[in-house]
Amino acid sequence: MTSLFEPVTAGALHLKNRIVMAPLTRNRSPNAVPTPLAITYYAQRATAGLLVTEATAISHQGQGYADVPGLYAPEQLAAWRRVTEAVHAAGGCIVTQLWHVGRVSHTELQLDGAAPVAPSAITAKTKTVLIHDGVPAFVDTSPPRALRLDELPGIVDDYRRAAKAAVDVAGFDGVELHGANGYLLDQFLKTGSNHRTDAYGGSIENRARLLLEATRAVVEAVGGGRVGIRLSPVTPANDIVDVDPQPLLEYVVRALAPMGLAYVHIIEGATGGPREIGDRPFDYAALKQAYRSAGGTGAWMVNNGYDRALADQAVNHGADLVAFGRPYIANPDLVHRLREGLPLATGDKTTWYGGGAKGYTDYPAVEEAAAAAS
Ligand SMILES: Cc1cc2nc3c(=O)[nH]c(=O)nc-3n(C[C@H](O)[C@H](O)[C@H](O)COP(=O)(O)O)c2cc1C
């Protein structure tokens, strides 16, 4: 029996347990620069085997929400450096999630009010977050323009540059490409958002091309052992859909197999929603088998709706890592609580996106709560 609390190696990452803090956007980085509160927030959670930061933009064009951080300016990297130093001092391991939102953006967030970019000029029927006078508001995304073929190498370069800076300058232990939840790489993958007729549209091979090029570039920049990738085969998040996700995702993981990645991170079902959706269940065991039989050696990370019992079951059925998202918001000492079977605190949803310390760094660990009560 494998335990959630046993150490595991994921590529070049030596993790003290199998519990991962999933990426959580918190919209508390004005001008895309994390504040000192982020240092406290991540250090408080450093008992996780691995922390994956909130999604972090690789370029200004990759920005899609108010006050989310970036990796493309010196002051952003310097601020992240203080976060990674604090996490390391607390004995933790931390990677950053590399983000290009594609069409899930708003002209207000783009340079010179430009239109967001996408594989095809199809508006996502979804919302983004703008903050005016400190008040967050959900607004419709702006109509995107289709990326020209000659712009794609520049986007791959942005991934490469951001990954290298994240490791070399900001001090991260590695990076996770955000290939999930209806953002740029997922938009290219899936038929609902990709109607291109060039080498990046049409067949599965063509739709997977940008994601694989970006991953290869990042692997070249920092070494495969420091690279993970997040995929969400069937989530409808951000108006994303594919007519036939099983062969698409199996192709993707087979192509990733030779890259020597640290891990593959799979969101099972609808992100933050049901684990099973639609009338044709996705076969996650077949997906993992496709990766392993193609020689993939990265750790297999699962996410979505896990609790202790489901996580125990997953590691006993061969998952190497389990990522917890919402539970990490209000339980900085989640590892301790899971190990001891202690009750979990529930977070305040009104402080998920935007604001300050409230609902961010003020959730106590169990011992702190007990001390305060006595
Ligand atoms: C407030 C919030 C912010 C999130 N931000 C991100 C993000 O930046 N990147 C990402 O890939 N997923 C993001 N997610 C999805 C979570 O990582 C996770 O997949 C989801 O919450 C399901 O896991 P859970 O059931 O353990 O919460 C976010 C979820 C929440 C609730």
Tab-separated table of C-alpha atoms and ligand atoms in Angstrom:
chain	number	residue	atom	x	y	z
A	1	MET	CA	0.000	0.000	0.000
A	2	THR	CA	1.447	3.365	-1.000
A	3	SER	CA	0.714	6.200	1.391
A	4	LEU	CA	-0.118	9.774	0.490
A	5	PHE	CA	2.484	10.785	3.061
A	6	GLU	CA	5.406	8.906	1.510
A	7	PRO	CA	8.083	10.787	-0.424
A	8	VAL	CA	8.186	10.514	-4.183
A	9	THR	CA	10.489	11.662	-6.961
A	10	ALA	CA	9.001	13.496	-9.938
A	11	GLY	CA	11.785	14.027	-12.477
A	12	ALA	CA	14.314	16.315	-10.787
A	13	LEU	CA	11.857	17.160	-7.992
A	14	HIS	CA	12.245	15.293	-4.700
A	15	LEU	CA	8.947	15.612	-2.901
A	16	LYS	CA	8.413	14.858	0.764
A	17	ASN	CA	4.856	13.629	0.268
A	18	ARG	CA	2.343	13.080	-2.528
A	19	ILE	CA	0.074	15.994	-1.702
A	20	VAL	CA	0.181	18.915	-4.137
A	21	MET	CA	-1.308	22.364	-3.798
A	22	ALA	CA	-3.155	22.876	-7.094
A	23	PRO	CA	-2.804	26.207	-8.927
A	24	LEU	CA	-5.227	28.802	-7.531
A	25	THR	CA	-5.678	32.249	-9.074
A	26	ARG	CA	-6.208	34.803	-6.296
A	27	ASN	CA	-6.004	38.182	-8.129
A	28	ARG	CA	-3.833	39.899	-5.551
A	29	SER	CA	-0.908	41.024	-7.710
A	30	PRO	CA	-1.475	44.648	-8.797
A	31	ASN	CA	0.534	45.497	-11.923
A	32	ALA	CA	1.213	41.741	-12.227
A	33	VAL	CA	3.687	41.843	-9.306
A	34	PRO	CA	3.106	39.506	-6.317
A	35	THR	CA	3.015	41.440	-3.028
A	36	PRO	CA	4.674	40.418	0.268
A	37	LEU	CA	1.362	38.756	1.213
A	38	ALA	CA	2.118	36.103	-1.412
A	39	ILE	CA	5.332	35.268	0.452
A	40	THR	CA	3.336	34.482	3.599
A	41	TYR	CA	0.583	32.667	1.684
A	42	TYR	CA	2.866	30.213	-0.098
A	43	ALA	CA	5.245	29.726	2.856
A	44	GLN	CA	2.230	28.858	5.060
A	45	ARG	CA	1.467	25.992	2.666
A	46	ALA	CA	5.057	24.690	2.266
A	47	THR	CA	4.311	21.357	3.967
A	48	ALA	CA	2.709	20.208	0.703
A	49	GLY	CA	4.972	17.878	-1.259
A	50	LEU	CA	4.708	20.389	-4.110
A	51	LEU	CA	3.197	23.850	-4.488
A	52	VAL	CA	2.002	24.884	-7.938
A	53	THR	CA	1.566	28.649	-8.040
A	54	GLU	CA	-1.491	30.403	-9.340
A	55	ALA	CA	-1.439	30.671	-13.130
A	56	THR	CA	1.186	33.276	-14.074
A	57	ALA	CA	1.282	35.088	-17.414
A	58	ILE	CA	4.231	34.418	-19.725
A	59	SER	CA	3.680	37.712	-21.564
A	60	HIS	CA	1.462	40.784	-21.400
A	61	GLN	CA	-0.560	39.276	-24.243
A	62	GLY	CA	-1.087	36.185	-22.079
A	63	GLN	CA	-2.910	38.220	-19.397
A	64	GLY	CA	-6.626	37.653	-19.021
A	65	TYR	CA	-7.703	38.694	-15.534
A	66	ALA	CA	-7.133	41.699	-13.295
A	67	ASP	CA	-4.225	41.596	-10.862
A	68	VAL	CA	-2.794	38.215	-11.818
A	69	PRO	CA	0.994	37.892	-11.691
A	70	GLY	CA	3.482	37.656	-14.557
A	71	LEU	CA	6.908	36.293	-15.405
A	72	TYR	CA	7.864	38.810	-18.087
A	73	ALA	CA	9.229	41.826	-16.173
A	74	PRO	CA	12.185	42.104	-13.782
A	75	GLU	CA	10.064	43.352	-10.884
A	76	GLN	CA	7.723	40.344	-11.251
A	77	LEU	CA	10.649	37.922	-11.177
A	78	ALA	CA	12.230	39.679	-8.186
A	79	ALA	CA	8.956	39.448	-6.275
A	80	TRP	CA	8.645	35.741	-7.085
A	81	ARG	CA	12.231	35.238	-5.937
A	82	ARG	CA	11.193	36.336	-2.444
A	83	VAL	CA	8.338	33.825	-2.542
A	84	THR	CA	10.526	30.904	-3.634
A	85	GLU	CA	13.174	31.755	-1.012
A	86	ALA	CA	10.555	31.719	1.746
A	87	VAL	CA	9.093	28.420	0.527
A	88	HIS	CA	12.546	26.841	0.346
A	89	ALA	CA	13.418	28.160	3.811
A	90	ALA	CA	10.246	26.437	5.047
A	91	GLY	CA	11.357	23.150	3.407
A	92	GLY	CA	8.971	23.315	0.456
A	93	CYS	CA	9.209	22.750	-3.293
A	94	ILE	CA	7.481	25.148	-5.699
A	95	VAL	CA	6.829	25.338	-9.433
A	96	THR	CA	5.030	28.103	-11.308
A	97	GLN	CA	2.170	27.610	-13.729
A	98	LEU	CA	2.965	29.106	-17.164
A	99	TRP	CA	-0.140	30.803	-18.536
A	100	HIS	CA	-1.308	32.267	-21.800
A	101	VAL	CA	-5.056	32.808	-21.633
A	102	GLY	CA	-5.587	33.200	-25.391
A	103	ARG	CA	-9.181	34.324	-25.986
A	104	VAL	CA	-10.161	34.384	-22.291
A	105	SER	CA	-9.233	38.038	-21.919
A	106	HIS	CA	-10.483	41.567	-22.282
A	107	THR	CA	-9.207	44.496	-24.326
A	108	GLU	CA	-8.739	46.397	-21.045
A	109	LEU	CA	-6.055	43.890	-20.015
A	110	GLN	CA	-4.191	43.881	-23.329
A	111	LEU	CA	-1.435	46.248	-24.477
A	112	ASP	CA	-2.962	49.338	-26.152
A	113	GLY	CA	-6.461	47.867	-25.816
A	114	ALA	CA	-5.726	45.214	-28.460
A	115	ALA	CA	-8.073	42.297	-29.101
A	116	PRO	CA	-7.165	39.065	-27.285
A	117	VAL	CA	-5.631	36.366	-29.501
A	118	ALA	CA	-6.918	32.863	-30.223
A	119	PRO	CA	-6.525	30.005	-32.697
A	120	SER	CA	-9.674	31.258	-34.445
A	121	ALA	CA	-11.801	34.387	-34.143
A	122	ILE	CA	-14.454	32.709	-31.989
A	123	THR	CA	-15.528	34.448	-28.788
A	124	ALA	CA	-15.512	32.332	-25.625
A	125	LYS	CA	-18.901	32.436	-23.926
A	126	THR	CA	-17.331	32.967	-20.537
A	127	LYS	CA	-16.406	35.721	-18.109
A	128	THR	CA	-13.173	37.248	-16.944
A	129	VAL	CA	-12.520	39.380	-13.864
A	130	LEU	CA	-11.821	43.112	-13.979
A	131	ILE	CA	-11.201	45.106	-10.806
A	132	HIS	CA	-12.307	48.733	-10.663
A	133	ASP	CA	-11.707	50.763	-7.471
A	134	GLY	CA	-10.856	47.549	-5.656
A	135	VAL	CA	-14.150	45.880	-6.539
A	136	PRO	CA	-13.962	42.714	-8.686
A	137	ALA	CA	-16.555	42.327	-11.432
A	138	PHE	CA	-17.157	39.403	-13.797
A	139	VAL	CA	-17.414	40.665	-17.395
A	140	ASP	CA	-17.769	39.012	-20.815
A	141	THR	CA	-14.513	38.249	-22.616
A	142	SER	CA	-13.747	40.413	-25.671
A	143	PRO	CA	-13.979	39.009	-29.222
A	144	PRO	CA	-10.537	37.620	-30.151
A	145	ARG	CA	-8.605	37.758	-33.397
A	146	ALA	CA	-7.062	34.639	-34.956
A	147	LEU	CA	-3.292	34.378	-34.538
A	148	ARG	CA	-1.302	34.534	-37.779
A	149	LEU	CA	0.964	31.587	-38.538
A	150	ASP	CA	4.023	33.851	-38.296
A	151	GLU	CA	3.117	34.850	-34.717
A	152	LEU	CA	3.236	31.325	-33.289
A	153	PRO	CA	7.048	31.016	-32.995
A	154	GLY	CA	6.968	34.174	-30.866
A	155	ILE	CA	4.478	32.591	-28.486
A	156	VAL	CA	6.632	29.454	-28.201
A	157	ASP	CA	9.556	31.772	-27.417
A	158	ASP	CA	7.521	33.472	-24.705
A	159	TYR	CA	7.024	30.077	-23.036
A	160	ARG	CA	10.749	29.351	-23.329
A	161	ARG	CA	11.795	32.736	-21.950
A	162	ALA	CA	9.304	32.646	-19.074
A	163	ALA	CA	10.380	29.126	-18.061
A	164	LYS	CA	14.057	30.018	-18.071
A	165	ALA	CA	13.505	33.199	-16.077
A	166	ALA	CA	11.233	31.362	-13.632
A	167	VAL	CA	13.986	28.876	-12.793
A	168	ASP	CA	17.148	30.967	-13.232
A	169	VAL	CA	15.957	34.329	-11.922
A	170	ALA	CA	12.891	33.696	-9.752
A	171	GLY	CA	14.315	30.521	-8.191
A	172	PHE	CA	11.437	28.133	-8.925
A	173	ASP	CA	12.163	24.399	-8.763
A	174	GLY	CA	10.373	23.996	-12.079
A	175	VAL	CA	7.388	25.006	-14.181
A	176	GLU	CA	3.983	23.624	-15.125
A	177	LEU	CA	2.594	24.446	-18.567
A	178	HIS	CA	-1.086	25.322	-18.305
A	179	GLY	CA	-2.547	23.157	-21.034
A	180	ALA	CA	-5.972	22.970	-19.369
A	181	ASN	CA	-9.229	24.804	-18.630
A	182	GLY	CA	-9.849	26.396	-22.013
A	183	TYR	CA	-6.792	28.651	-22.185
A	184	LEU	CA	-4.552	29.121	-25.229
A	185	LEU	CA	-2.938	25.664	-25.496
A	186	ASP	CA	-6.282	23.954	-24.793
A	187	GLN	CA	-7.974	26.277	-27.325
A	188	PHE	CA	-5.587	25.015	-29.995
A	189	LEU	CA	-6.159	21.395	-28.960
A	190	LYS	CA	-9.928	21.361	-29.155
A	191	THR	CA	-12.350	21.445	-32.049
A	192	GLY	CA	-14.777	23.954	-30.499
A	193	SER	CA	-12.207	26.760	-30.517
A	194	ASN	CA	-9.781	25.721	-33.273
A	195	HIS	CA	-11.194	26.064	-36.811
A	196	ARG	CA	-7.817	26.694	-38.464
A	197	THR	CA	-6.999	25.245	-41.854
A	198	ASP	CA	-3.197	25.540	-41.599
A	199	ALA	CA	-0.617	23.276	-39.909
A	200	TYR	CA	-2.097	24.152	-36.467
A	201	GLY	CA	-5.711	23.137	-37.179
A	202	GLY	CA	-7.740	20.215	-38.470
A	203	SER	CA	-6.124	16.886	-37.569
A	204	ILE	CA	-5.241	15.871	-34.007
A	205	GLU	CA	-1.553	16.165	-34.920
A	206	ASN	CA	-2.060	19.727	-36.105
A	207	ARG	CA	-4.185	20.830	-33.152
A	208	ALA	CA	-1.615	19.410	-30.692
A	209	ARG	CA	1.300	21.079	-32.476
A	210	LEU	CA	1.467	24.337	-30.491
A	211	LEU	CA	1.185	22.604	-27.105
A	212	LEU	CA	3.954	20.173	-28.043
A	213	GLU	CA	6.194	22.913	-29.475
A	214	ALA	CA	5.766	25.010	-26.335
A	215	THR	CA	6.501	22.009	-24.113
A	216	ARG	CA	9.615	21.089	-26.102
A	217	ALA	CA	10.860	24.677	-25.880
A	218	VAL	CA	10.349	24.742	-22.118
A	219	VAL	CA	12.075	21.361	-21.749
A	220	GLU	CA	15.051	22.693	-23.729
A	221	ALA	CA	15.159	25.769	-21.495
A	222	VAL	CA	15.059	24.153	-18.043
A	223	GLY	CA	15.343	20.362	-18.547
A	224	GLY	CA	12.417	17.934	-18.719
A	225	GLY	CA	12.862	16.891	-15.092
A	226	ARG	CA	11.718	20.357	-14.041
A	227	VAL	CA	8.665	20.495	-16.302
A	228	GLY	CA	5.104	19.399	-15.679
A	229	ILE	CA	1.991	19.926	-17.775
A	230	ARG	CA	-1.655	20.290	-16.795
A	231	LEU	CA	-4.365	18.881	-19.043
A	232	SER	CA	-8.157	18.752	-18.654
A	233	PRO	CA	-9.504	16.223	-21.156
A	234	VAL	CA	-13.208	16.989	-20.813
A	235	THR	CA	-13.728	20.086	-18.705
A	236	PRO	CA	-16.173	22.574	-20.201
A	237	ALA	CA	-14.393	25.423	-18.339
A	238	ASN	CA	-14.206	28.636	-20.338
A	239	ASP	CA	-16.485	27.340	-23.089
A	240	ILE	CA	-14.065	24.681	-24.302
A	241	VAL	CA	-15.178	21.494	-26.023
A	242	ASP	CA	-13.800	18.764	-28.260
A	243	VAL	CA	-15.832	16.357	-30.357
A	244	ASP	CA	-13.626	13.364	-29.477
A	245	PRO	CA	-11.292	13.975	-26.525
A	246	GLN	CA	-10.097	10.388	-25.912
A	247	PRO	CA	-7.913	9.955	-29.028
A	248	LEU	CA	-6.824	13.610	-28.836
A	249	LEU	CA	-5.523	13.368	-25.280
A	250	GLU	CA	-4.004	9.934	-25.850
A	251	TYR	CA	-2.082	11.358	-28.814
A	252	VAL	CA	-0.895	14.262	-26.654
A	253	VAL	CA	0.407	12.109	-23.785
A	254	ARG	CA	2.100	9.687	-26.200
A	255	ALA	CA	3.886	12.647	-27.782
A	256	LEU	CA	4.853	13.973	-24.337
A	257	ALA	CA	6.222	10.576	-23.239
A	258	PRO	CA	9.737	10.932	-24.712
A	259	MET	CA	10.245	14.422	-23.254
A	260	GLY	CA	11.285	13.206	-19.797
A	261	LEU	CA	8.758	15.365	-17.943
A	262	ALA	CA	8.606	15.562	-14.129
A	263	TYR	CA	4.855	15.008	-14.150
A	264	VAL	CA	1.600	14.972	-16.047
A	265	HIS	CA	-1.272	16.651	-14.181
A	266	ILE	CA	-4.782	15.572	-15.131
A	267	ILE	CA	-8.033	17.282	-14.128
A	268	GLU	CA	-10.660	14.535	-14.078
A	269	GLY	CA	-14.105	15.775	-15.147
A	270	ALA	CA	-15.329	19.371	-14.951
A	271	THR	CA	-12.818	21.558	-13.102
A	272	GLY	CA	-14.303	22.214	-9.667
A	273	GLY	CA	-17.444	20.278	-10.688
A	274	PRO	CA	-18.580	16.720	-11.359
A	275	ARG	CA	-15.843	14.129	-11.859
A	276	GLU	CA	-17.936	12.362	-14.500
A	277	ILE	CA	-19.598	14.349	-17.253
A	278	GLY	CA	-21.503	13.528	-20.402
A	279	ASP	CA	-22.878	10.188	-21.460
A	280	ARG	CA	-19.530	8.861	-22.713
A	281	PRO	CA	-17.155	8.619	-19.718
A	282	PHE	CA	-13.550	9.543	-20.401
A	283	ASP	CA	-11.168	6.620	-19.760
A	284	TYR	CA	-8.412	8.054	-17.538
A	285	ALA	CA	-6.823	4.626	-17.002
A	286	ALA	CA	-6.422	4.299	-20.777
A	287	LEU	CA	-4.883	7.782	-20.882
A	288	LYS	CA	-2.292	6.839	-18.287
A	289	GLN	CA	-1.655	3.539	-20.043
A	290	ALA	CA	-1.086	5.410	-23.330
A	291	TYR	CA	1.549	7.567	-21.595
A	292	ARG	CA	3.292	4.665	-19.855
A	293	SER	CA	3.274	2.380	-22.881
A	294	ALA	CA	4.892	5.153	-24.934
A	295	GLY	CA	7.711	5.234	-22.354
A	296	GLY	CA	6.510	8.168	-20.232
A	297	THR	CA	8.164	8.073	-16.808
A	298	GLY	CA	6.821	11.296	-15.279
A	299	ALA	CA	4.772	11.196	-12.088
A	300	TRP	CA	1.018	10.888	-12.704
A	301	MET	CA	-0.829	13.661	-10.852
A	302	VAL	CA	-4.610	13.641	-10.472
A	303	ASN	CA	-6.978	16.421	-9.411
A	304	ASN	CA	-10.592	17.384	-8.912
A	305	GLY	CA	-12.805	16.832	-5.926
A	306	TYR	CA	-10.352	14.718	-3.931
A	307	ASP	CA	-10.701	14.087	-0.223
A	308	ARG	CA	-8.573	11.820	1.946
A	309	ALA	CA	-10.485	8.614	1.095
A	310	LEU	CA	-10.511	9.233	-2.654
A	311	ALA	CA	-6.840	10.261	-2.575
A	312	ASP	CA	-5.856	7.073	-0.702
A	313	GLN	CA	-7.742	5.078	-3.301
A	314	ALA	CA	-6.000	6.948	-6.152
A	315	VAL	CA	-2.465	6.355	-4.849
A	316	ASN	CA	-3.295	2.709	-4.294
A	317	HIS	CA	-4.379	2.502	-7.918
A	318	GLY	CA	-1.133	3.982	-9.187
A	319	ALA	CA	-1.501	7.782	-9.061
A	320	ASP	CA	1.808	9.251	-7.871
A	321	LEU	CA	0.508	12.646	-6.738
A	322	VAL	CA	-2.864	14.123	-5.797
A	323	ALA	CA	-3.497	17.860	-6.204
A	324	PHE	CA	-5.924	19.672	-3.897
A	325	GLY	CA	-7.262	23.073	-4.921
A	326	ARG	CA	-10.153	24.517	-2.885
A	327	PRO	CA	-9.129	22.699	0.331
A	328	TYR	CA	-5.825	24.594	0.262
A	329	ILE	CA	-7.522	27.981	0.388
A	330	ALA	CA	-8.675	27.660	4.018
A	331	ASN	CA	-6.330	24.890	5.238
A	332	PRO	CA	-2.694	25.999	5.044
A	333	ASP	CA	-1.747	22.861	7.038
A	334	LEU	CA	-3.759	20.529	4.807
A	335	VAL	CA	-1.119	17.770	4.987
A	336	HIS	CA	-1.335	17.679	8.797
A	337	ARG	CA	-5.139	17.703	8.764
A	338	LEU	CA	-5.336	14.891	6.202
A	339	ARG	CA	-2.771	12.806	8.064
A	340	GLU	CA	-4.529	13.191	11.412
A	341	GLY	CA	-8.037	12.965	9.984
A	342	LEU	CA	-8.897	16.428	11.327
A	343	PRO	CA	-11.855	18.381	9.978
A	344	LEU	CA	-11.198	20.801	7.131
A	345	ALA	CA	-12.105	24.481	7.311
A	346	THR	CA	-14.313	25.839	4.534
A	347	GLY	CA	-13.143	29.001	2.796
A	348	ASP	CA	-15.080	32.158	2.121
A	349	LYS	CA	-15.819	32.265	-1.614
A	350	THR	CA	-16.253	36.036	-1.632
A	351	THR	CA	-12.504	36.419	-1.004
A	352	TRP	CA	-11.315	33.903	-3.622
A	353	TYR	CA	-10.561	36.549	-6.243
A	354	GLY	CA	-9.064	39.897	-5.239
A	355	GLY	CA	-8.646	41.681	-1.916
A	356	GLY	CA	-5.902	41.540	0.704
A	357	ALA	CA	-4.979	39.357	3.672
A	358	LYS	CA	-8.584	38.514	4.525
A	359	GLY	CA	-9.431	35.078	3.143
A	360	TYR	CA	-5.834	34.740	1.907
A	361	THR	CA	-3.211	34.622	4.657
A	362	ASP	CA	-5.492	34.711	7.711
A	363	TYR	CA	-6.658	31.084	7.723
A	364	PRO	CA	-4.927	29.530	10.754
A	365	ALA	CA	-3.285	26.140	11.026
A	366	VAL	CA	-5.076	23.807	13.443
A	367	GLU	CA	-2.599	24.490	16.271
A	368	GLU	CA	-2.851	28.255	15.789
A	369	ALA	CA	-6.639	28.057	15.876
A	370	ALA	CA	-6.504	25.973	19.070
A	371	ALA	CA	-4.050	28.386	20.712
A	372	ALA	CA	-6.218	31.345	19.803
A	373	ALA	CA	-9.301	29.641	21.276
A	374	SER	CA	-7.652	28.737	24.599
B	1	LIG	C1	-10.182	30.193	-6.699
B	1	LIG	C2	-9.709	29.217	-7.731
B	1	LIG	C3	-8.687	29.577	-8.590
B	1	LIG	C4	-8.194	28.660	-9.538
B	1	LIG	N1	-7.138	29.020	-10.333
B	1	LIG	C5	-6.575	28.109	-11.161
B	1	LIG	C6	-5.394	28.415	-11.886
B	1	LIG	O1	-4.812	29.498	-11.761
B	1	LIG	N2	-4.897	27.464	-12.722
B	1	LIG	C7	-5.512	26.236	-12.869
B	1	LIG	O2	-5.019	25.406	-13.642
B	1	LIG	N3	-6.613	25.914	-12.173
B	1	LIG	C8	-7.144	26.798	-11.305
B	1	LIG	N4	-8.223	26.449	-10.542
B	1	LIG	C9	-8.692	25.040	-10.550
B	1	LIG	C10	-8.036	24.272	-9.396
B	1	LIG	O3	-6.633	24.164	-9.565
B	1	LIG	C11	-8.602	22.838	-9.296
B	1	LIG	O4	-8.419	22.191	-10.518
B	1	LIG	C12	-10.078	22.822	-8.935
B	1	LIG	O5	-10.355	23.654	-7.820
B	1	LIG	C13	-10.541	21.382	-8.605
B	1	LIG	O6	-9.768	20.845	-7.548
B	1	LIG	P1	-10.352	20.783	-6.049
B	1	LIG	O7	-11.620	19.964	-6.121
B	1	LIG	O8	-9.290	20.111	-5.238
B	1	LIG	O9	-10.646	22.180	-5.627
B	1	LIG	C14	-8.766	27.360	-9.619
B	1	LIG	C15	-9.812	27.009	-8.764
B	1	LIG	C16	-10.281	27.921	-7.818
B	1	LIG	C17	-11.383	27.492	-6.884
